[in-house]
CSV table of C-alpha atoms and ligand atoms in Angstrom, one decimal:
chain,number,residue,atom,x,y,z
A,176,MET,CA,43.1,-30.7,-95.0
A,177,LYS,CA,44.3,-32.9,-92.2
A,178,PHE,CA,43.2,-32.3,-88.6
A,179,THR,CA,45.1,-33.5,-85.5
A,180,ASN,CA,43.5,-34.9,-82.4
A,181,GLU,CA,44.2,-31.6,-80.7
A,182,ASP,CA,42.4,-29.7,-83.5
A,183,PHE,CA,39.3,-31.8,-83.1
A,184,PHE,CA,39.3,-31.4,-79.4
A,185,LYS,CA,39.7,-27.6,-79.9
A,186,GLY,CA,36.9,-27.7,-82.5
A,187,ILE,CA,34.5,-29.2,-80.0
A,188,ILE,CA,35.3,-26.5,-77.4
A,189,LEU,CA,35.4,-23.5,-79.7
A,190,PHE,CA,32.7,-24.4,-82.2
A,191,GLY,CA,30.2,-26.0,-79.9
A,192,LEU,CA,26.7,-24.6,-79.4
A,193,ASN,CA,26.6,-23.8,-75.7
A,194,ASN,CA,23.4,-23.1,-73.8
A,195,ALA,CA,25.3,-23.9,-70.7
A,196,THR,CA,28.8,-24.8,-69.6
A,197,TYR,CA,28.4,-28.6,-69.4
A,198,LYS,CA,30.7,-29.3,-72.3
A,199,MET,CA,33.5,-27.3,-70.6
A,200,GLY,CA,33.1,-29.5,-67.5
A,201,LEU,CA,33.2,-32.6,-69.5
A,202,ALA,CA,36.2,-31.4,-71.5
A,203,GLN,CA,38.1,-30.9,-68.3
A,204,THR,CA,37.1,-34.3,-67.0
A,205,LEU,CA,38.3,-35.9,-70.2
A,206,LEU,CA,41.6,-34.1,-70.1
A,207,LYS,CA,42.1,-35.2,-66.5
A,208,ALA,CA,41.5,-38.8,-67.6
A,209,SER,CA,44.0,-38.3,-70.5
A,210,ARG,CA,46.7,-37.1,-68.1
A,211,SER,CA,46.2,-40.2,-65.9
A,212,GLN,CA,46.1,-42.5,-68.9
A,213,GLN,CA,42.8,-44.1,-68.0
A,214,ASN,CA,41.2,-45.9,-70.9
A,215,ILE,CA,38.0,-46.6,-69.0
A,216,ILE,CA,36.1,-44.2,-66.8
A,217,HIS,CA,33.4,-45.8,-64.7
A,218,TRP,CA,30.3,-43.8,-64.4
A,219,GLY,CA,30.7,-43.1,-60.7
A,220,ASP,CA,34.3,-41.8,-61.2
A,221,LEU,CA,33.1,-39.7,-64.1
A,222,ALA,CA,30.5,-38.2,-61.8
A,223,GLU,CA,33.0,-37.6,-59.0
A,224,ASN,CA,35.5,-35.9,-61.3
A,225,TYR,CA,32.8,-33.8,-62.9
A,226,PHE,CA,31.4,-32.8,-59.5
A,227,ASP,CA,34.8,-31.8,-58.2
A,228,ILE,CA,35.4,-29.7,-61.3
A,229,TYR,CA,32.1,-27.8,-60.8
A,230,LEU,CA,32.7,-27.6,-57.0
A,231,ASN,CA,36.0,-25.9,-57.7
A,232,ARG,CA,34.5,-23.7,-60.3
A,233,LEU,CA,31.5,-22.6,-58.2
A,234,LYS,CA,33.3,-21.8,-55.0
A,235,GLY,CA,33.3,-18.2,-53.8
A,236,SER,CA,31.4,-15.7,-55.9
A,237,SER,CA,30.4,-17.9,-58.8
A,238,MET,CA,29.2,-16.9,-62.2
A,239,PRO,CA,26.0,-18.1,-64.0
A,240,GLN,CA,26.4,-21.4,-65.8
A,241,GLN,CA,23.7,-20.9,-68.4
A,242,GLY,CA,22.0,-18.2,-70.4
A,243,ASN,CA,18.5,-18.2,-69.1
A,244,PRO,CA,18.5,-15.9,-66.0
A,245,ASN,CA,15.5,-17.7,-64.6
A,246,ARG,CA,17.1,-21.0,-64.1
A,247,LEU,CA,19.9,-22.8,-62.4
A,248,THR,CA,21.8,-25.7,-64.1
A,249,LYS,CA,21.6,-29.1,-62.5
A,250,MET,CA,25.2,-28.8,-61.6
A,251,GLU,CA,24.7,-25.4,-59.9
A,252,ARG,CA,21.8,-26.9,-57.9
A,253,ILE,CA,23.7,-30.0,-56.9
A,254,VAL,CA,26.9,-28.1,-55.9
A,255,LYS,CA,24.9,-25.6,-53.9
A,256,GLU,CA,22.9,-28.2,-52.0
A,257,TYR,CA,26.2,-29.8,-51.1
A,258,GLN,CA,27.8,-26.5,-50.1
A,259,LEU,CA,24.8,-25.7,-47.9
A,260,GLY,CA,25.0,-29.1,-46.1
A,261,VAL,CA,21.7,-30.3,-47.5
A,262,THR,CA,23.3,-33.3,-49.2
A,263,SER,CA,26.4,-35.3,-48.4
A,264,ARG,CA,29.3,-35.7,-50.9
A,265,ASN,CA,28.1,-39.2,-51.8
A,266,GLU,CA,24.5,-38.1,-52.4
A,267,ALA,CA,25.7,-35.2,-54.5
A,268,ILE,CA,27.9,-37.5,-56.7
A,269,THR,CA,25.0,-39.9,-57.0
A,270,LYS,CA,22.8,-37.1,-58.2
A,271,VAL,CA,25.4,-36.1,-60.8
A,272,ALA,CA,25.7,-39.7,-62.0
A,273,ASP,CA,21.9,-40.0,-62.3
A,274,THR,CA,21.0,-36.7,-63.7
A,275,ALA,CA,23.8,-34.6,-65.1
A,276,PHE,CA,25.1,-36.5,-68.1
A,277,GLU,CA,22.0,-37.3,-70.2
A,278,ASP,CA,22.6,-34.2,-72.4
A,279,VAL,CA,26.3,-33.6,-72.4
A,280,VAL,CA,27.8,-37.1,-72.9
A,281,PRO,CA,25.9,-37.9,-76.1
A,282,ARG,CA,26.3,-34.3,-77.5
A,283,PHE,CA,29.9,-33.5,-76.6
A,284,GLN,CA,31.4,-35.0,-79.7
A,285,THR,CA,29.9,-32.5,-82.0
A,286,ILE,CA,31.5,-29.6,-83.9
A,287,GLY,CA,29.0,-26.8,-84.6
A,288,SER,CA,25.9,-28.7,-85.4
A,289,ASP,CA,27.8,-31.5,-87.2
A,290,LYS,CA,27.4,-34.8,-85.3
A,291,ASN,CA,29.4,-37.0,-87.7
A,292,ILE,CA,32.8,-35.5,-88.0
A,293,VAL,CA,33.9,-36.3,-84.4
A,294,ALA,CA,31.3,-38.9,-83.5
A,295,GLU,CA,32.9,-41.4,-81.1
A,296,TYR,CA,36.2,-39.8,-81.9
A,297,PHE,CA,37.4,-39.5,-78.3
A,298,TYR,CA,35.2,-41.9,-76.4
A,299,GLU,CA,32.4,-44.5,-76.7
A,300,THR,CA,29.6,-44.4,-74.3
A,301,ASP,CA,28.1,-47.2,-72.3
A,302,THR,CA,25.4,-45.1,-70.7
A,303,GLY,CA,25.2,-45.3,-66.9
A,304,ASN,CA,28.1,-47.7,-66.9
A,305,LYS,CA,31.3,-46.3,-68.4
A,306,LEU,CA,33.1,-44.3,-71.0
A,307,ILE,CA,35.7,-46.1,-73.1
A,308,LEU,CA,38.4,-43.6,-74.0
A,309,LYS,CA,40.2,-43.8,-77.4
A,310,ASP,CA,43.8,-43.4,-78.2
A,311,SER,CA,43.0,-40.0,-79.8
A,312,LEU,CA,42.5,-38.7,-76.3
A,313,LEU,CA,45.1,-40.8,-74.5
A,314,GLN,CA,47.9,-39.9,-76.9
A,315,LEU,CA,47.7,-36.2,-76.3
A,316,ASN,CA,51.0,-35.1,-74.9
A,317,THR,CA,51.5,-32.9,-71.8
A,318,GLU,CA,51.9,-29.8,-73.9
A,319,GLN,CA,48.7,-30.5,-75.8
A,320,GLN,CA,46.8,-31.2,-72.6
A,321,ASP,CA,48.0,-27.9,-71.1
A,322,THR,CA,47.1,-26.0,-74.2
A,323,LEU,CA,43.7,-27.5,-74.4
A,324,GLU,CA,43.1,-27.0,-70.7
A,325,SER,CA,43.7,-23.3,-71.0
A,326,GLU,CA,41.5,-23.2,-74.1
A,327,VAL,CA,38.7,-24.8,-72.1
A,328,ASN,CA,39.2,-22.5,-69.3
A,329,ALA,CA,39.2,-19.4,-71.5
A,330,ARG,CA,36.1,-20.5,-73.2
A,331,TRP,CA,34.4,-21.3,-69.9
A,332,CYS,CA,35.1,-17.8,-68.7
A,333,LEU,CA,33.8,-16.3,-71.9
A,334,LEU,CA,30.5,-18.3,-71.6
A,335,GLU,CA,30.1,-17.2,-68.0
A,336,GLY,CA,30.7,-13.6,-69.0
A,337,ALA,CA,28.1,-13.9,-71.8
A,338,PHE,CA,25.6,-15.6,-69.5
A,339,SER,CA,26.0,-12.9,-66.9
A,340,ILE,CA,25.0,-10.1,-69.3
A,341,ASN,CA,21.2,-10.8,-68.8
A,342,GLN,CA,21.5,-11.2,-65.1
A,343,THR,CA,21.3,-7.9,-63.5
A,344,ASN,CA,21.6,-9.1,-59.9
A,345,PHE,CA,23.0,-12.6,-60.0
A,346,LYS,CA,24.5,-12.3,-56.5
A,347,LEU,CA,21.2,-11.3,-54.9
A,348,ALA,CA,19.2,-13.9,-56.9
A,349,ASN,CA,21.7,-16.5,-55.8
A,350,ASP,CA,21.5,-15.6,-52.2
A,351,ILE,CA,17.7,-15.8,-52.3
A,352,ARG,CA,17.8,-19.2,-54.1
A,353,GLU,CA,20.1,-20.4,-51.3
A,354,ILE,CA,17.5,-19.7,-48.6
A,355,TYR,CA,15.0,-21.9,-50.4
A,356,LEU,CA,17.6,-24.6,-51.3
A,357,ARG,CA,18.6,-24.8,-47.6
A,358,ASP,CA,15.1,-25.6,-46.4
A,359,GLY,CA,13.8,-27.3,-49.5
A,360,TYR,CA,13.4,-30.9,-50.4
A,361,ASP,CA,13.0,-33.2,-53.4
A,362,ARG,CA,9.7,-33.2,-55.2
A,363,LYS,CA,6.9,-35.2,-53.7
A,364,ALA,CA,4.0,-36.8,-55.6
A,365,LEU,CA,1.3,-34.2,-55.7
A,366,THR,CA,-1.7,-35.9,-57.1
A,367,SER,CA,-3.0,-36.9,-53.6
A,368,ASN,CA,-3.7,-33.2,-53.0
A,369,ILE,CA,-6.2,-33.0,-55.9
A,370,PRO,CA,-9.5,-34.0,-54.0
A,371,PHE,CA,-8.7,-31.7,-51.1
A,372,LEU,CA,-7.8,-28.7,-53.3
A,373,SER,CA,-10.7,-29.1,-55.6
A,374,GLY,CA,-13.0,-28.6,-52.7
A,375,TYR,CA,-11.5,-25.1,-52.3
A,376,GLN,CA,-11.6,-24.2,-56.0
A,377,GLY,CA,-15.1,-25.2,-56.9
A,378,ASN,CA,-13.7,-27.5,-59.6
A,379,THR,CA,-12.4,-24.6,-61.7
A,380,CYS,CA,-8.9,-24.0,-63.0
A,381,PHE,CA,-7.1,-21.5,-60.7
A,382,TYR,CA,-5.8,-19.6,-63.7
A,383,CYS,CA,-8.4,-19.5,-66.5
A,384,GLY,CA,-11.5,-20.1,-64.4
A,385,GLU,CA,-12.9,-22.7,-66.7
A,386,ALA,CA,-14.2,-26.0,-65.4
A,387,LEU,CA,-11.6,-28.6,-64.7
A,388,GLY,CA,-12.0,-31.8,-66.8
A,389,ASN,CA,-10.1,-35.0,-66.4
A,390,ASP,CA,-6.7,-33.5,-67.1
A,391,ILE,CA,-6.1,-31.9,-63.7
A,392,HIS,CA,-2.6,-30.7,-62.7
A,393,VAL,CA,-1.3,-29.6,-59.4
A,394,ASP,CA,0.6,-26.3,-60.0
A,395,HIS,CA,3.0,-24.3,-57.9
A,396,VAL,CA,1.9,-20.7,-58.0
A,397,LEU,CA,5.4,-19.5,-57.0
A,398,PRO,CA,7.6,-21.6,-59.3
A,399,ARG,CA,9.1,-24.7,-57.6
A,400,GLN,CA,12.4,-24.2,-59.2
A,401,VAL,CA,12.9,-21.2,-56.9
A,402,ILE,CA,11.0,-22.1,-53.7
A,403,ASN,CA,12.0,-25.7,-53.8
A,404,HIS,CA,9.1,-27.2,-51.8
A,405,ASP,CA,5.6,-28.5,-52.3
A,406,GLU,CA,3.8,-26.8,-49.4
A,407,ILE,CA,0.0,-26.7,-49.7
A,408,TRP,CA,-0.2,-22.9,-49.4
A,409,ASN,CA,1.5,-22.6,-52.8
A,410,LEU,CA,-0.4,-25.4,-54.6
A,411,VAL,CA,-3.4,-24.9,-56.9
A,412,LEU,CA,-5.3,-27.0,-59.5
A,413,ALA,CA,-5.0,-26.1,-63.1
A,414,HIS,CA,-5.7,-27.5,-66.5
A,415,GLY,CA,-2.7,-29.4,-67.9
A,416,ASP,CA,-2.4,-26.8,-70.7
A,417,CYS,CA,-2.6,-23.8,-68.3
A,418,ASN,CA,0.0,-25.5,-66.1
A,419,LEU,CA,2.3,-25.9,-69.1
A,420,LEU,CA,1.7,-22.4,-70.5
A,421,LYS,CA,2.4,-20.8,-67.1
A,422,SER,CA,5.4,-23.1,-66.4
A,423,ASP,CA,8.0,-21.3,-64.3
A,424,LYS,CA,6.9,-17.8,-65.0
A,425,VAL,CA,5.9,-15.1,-62.5
A,426,VAL,CA,2.2,-14.5,-62.2
A,427,GLY,CA,0.6,-11.1,-61.5
A,428,LYS,CA,-0.3,-9.8,-58.1
A,429,HIS,CA,-4.0,-10.5,-58.7
A,430,PHE,CA,-3.1,-14.2,-58.5
A,431,ILE,CA,-1.2,-13.8,-55.3
A,432,GLU,CA,-4.3,-12.1,-53.8
A,433,LYS,CA,-6.4,-15.0,-55.1
A,434,LEU,CA,-4.0,-17.5,-53.5
A,435,ILE,CA,-4.1,-15.6,-50.2
A,436,LYS,CA,-8.0,-15.8,-50.2
A,437,ARG,CA,-7.9,-19.5,-51.1
A,438,ASN,CA,-5.5,-20.2,-48.2
A,439,GLU,CA,-7.8,-18.3,-45.8
A,440,ASN,CA,-10.6,-20.5,-46.9
A,441,ILE,CA,-8.6,-23.5,-45.9
A,442,MET,CA,-7.8,-21.8,-42.6
A,443,GLY,CA,-11.5,-21.5,-42.0
A,444,SER,CA,-12.0,-25.2,-42.3
A,445,ASN,CA,-11.0,-28.0,-40.0
A,446,HIS,CA,-8.7,-29.9,-42.3
A,447,PRO,CA,-5.5,-31.1,-40.8
A,448,TRP,CA,-3.5,-29.2,-43.5
A,449,LYS,CA,-4.6,-26.1,-41.7
A,450,ALA,CA,-1.7,-26.7,-39.3
A,451,HIS,CA,0.8,-26.8,-42.2
A,452,ILE,CA,-0.3,-23.4,-43.4
A,453,HIS,CA,-0.3,-22.1,-39.9
A,454,SER,CA,3.3,-23.2,-39.2
A,455,HIS,CA,4.6,-22.1,-42.6
A,456,LEU,CA,2.9,-18.7,-43.0
A,457,GLY,CA,1.9,-17.6,-39.6
A,458,SER,CA,-0.9,-17.5,-37.0
A,459,THR,CA,-3.0,-14.5,-38.2
A,460,PRO,CA,-4.4,-13.6,-41.6
A,461,LYS,CA,-2.3,-10.5,-41.7
A,462,ARG,CA,0.9,-12.4,-41.0
A,463,ARG,CA,0.1,-15.1,-43.5
A,464,SER,CA,-0.7,-12.5,-46.1
A,465,SER,CA,2.5,-10.6,-45.6
A,466,ASN,CA,4.7,-13.7,-45.4
A,467,LEU,CA,3.2,-15.0,-48.7
A,468,GLN,CA,3.8,-11.6,-50.3
A,469,ASN,CA,7.4,-11.7,-49.1
A,470,HIS,CA,7.9,-15.0,-50.8
A,471,TYR,CA,6.4,-13.5,-53.9
A,472,GLU,CA,8.9,-10.6,-53.7
A,473,ASN,CA,11.7,-13.0,-53.3
A,474,VAL,CA,10.6,-14.9,-56.4
A,475,LYS,CA,10.5,-11.7,-58.4
A,476,SER,CA,14.0,-10.8,-57.2
A,477,VAL,CA,15.2,-14.1,-58.7
A,478,LEU,CA,13.0,-14.3,-61.8
A,479,GLY,CA,12.7,-10.5,-62.5
A,480,THR,CA,9.9,-9.5,-64.7
A,481,TYR,CA,9.5,-12.8,-66.4
A,482,TYR,CA,5.7,-12.5,-66.2
A,483,TRP,CA,3.3,-15.0,-67.7
A,484,GLY,CA,1.7,-13.3,-70.7
A,485,GLY,CA,4.4,-10.7,-70.7
A,486,SER,CA,3.0,-8.3,-68.1
A,487,GLU,CA,2.1,-8.0,-64.5
A,488,SER,CA,-1.6,-7.4,-65.2
A,489,TYR,CA,-2.0,-10.4,-67.5
A,490,ASN,CA,-4.9,-12.6,-66.6
A,491,PRO,CA,-5.9,-15.5,-68.8
A,492,GLU,CA,-9.3,-15.4,-67.2
A,493,THR,CA,-10.1,-12.1,-69.0
A,494,ASP,CA,-8.3,-13.0,-72.2
A,495,PRO,CA,-11.0,-14.2,-74.6
A,496,PHE,CA,-8.6,-15.7,-77.0
A,497,TYR,CA,-6.9,-17.7,-74.2
A,498,LYS,CA,-10.3,-18.9,-72.9
A,499,ARG,CA,-11.4,-20.0,-76.4
A,500,LEU,CA,-8.2,-21.9,-77.0
A,501,ILE,CA,-8.2,-23.6,-73.6
A,502,THR,CA,-11.8,-24.7,-74.1
A,503,ALA,CA,-10.9,-26.1,-77.5
A,504,LEU,CA,-7.9,-27.9,-76.1
A,505,ASN,CA,-9.9,-29.4,-73.2
A,506,ASN,CA,-12.7,-30.6,-75.5
A,507,LYS,CA,-10.4,-32.2,-78.1
B,34,ZN,ZN1,-7.1,-23.4,-67.1
């Protein structure tokens, strides 16, 4: 059986394993390069073309680009930040170049799970620098390029359709995410908050209540991937393992109440960070409580019932198995 270049390209598109649409974006970028007969694409140009393809794809009422309803792909995030005016075009393209290709460029030339059959068939990679395109890509004629482009587009639509099945209110979730993206910022180093926060937590883990050892992590109670900031009112200390197990899941209301109390303890002190909480959540305990609960409701609108432990009432502090395991992990 002899396969043509077109067959192999089609094989990548149709028989790929797709957790997200990254391969479709790269396929379109490569076809564009094939049309313009470039045999080298510099990393910056690759990023710019890739960015423009996603920018075009995501304008108007866009569809989800991956299957997990609780996350955004890097490209969705980068394009949104640009659309909202948070980043400039150049900043957005630099982010694409720095963060968007680590998975897709090495994995693109795969059919099904087979990494050998089309390895380096269409391009060779000089990571962070350039792609060297092969004749197998450059020799596709216009008709083949057109056919492949419509195959890519059809497959892309199919993936978006499949990804949207689990997402009951993608539009609402997207609107809420945008609010936080607009006011958000890139992650800061958080370890400097540890001494301060430990004063308000009595050196115990916020989640399981066990003593904190040396492996202390600063955790965002409302997941950072939605709220997009590192404000102190949302930060607590936790064991590394508790932090990892909770990850970006929603916690039950009892933890929100605990967080509100913790914040009020800070408000009762004279620490300069008092002013931060004051300006972000409000001037009275009642306002702060209701603002924090609004953020919690927003997060639930985005993440749905993706609760830690599977239910709203789950509390690792009252789960004997969890406590036993965490104690064992911390004493290893
Ligand atoms: Zn813990």
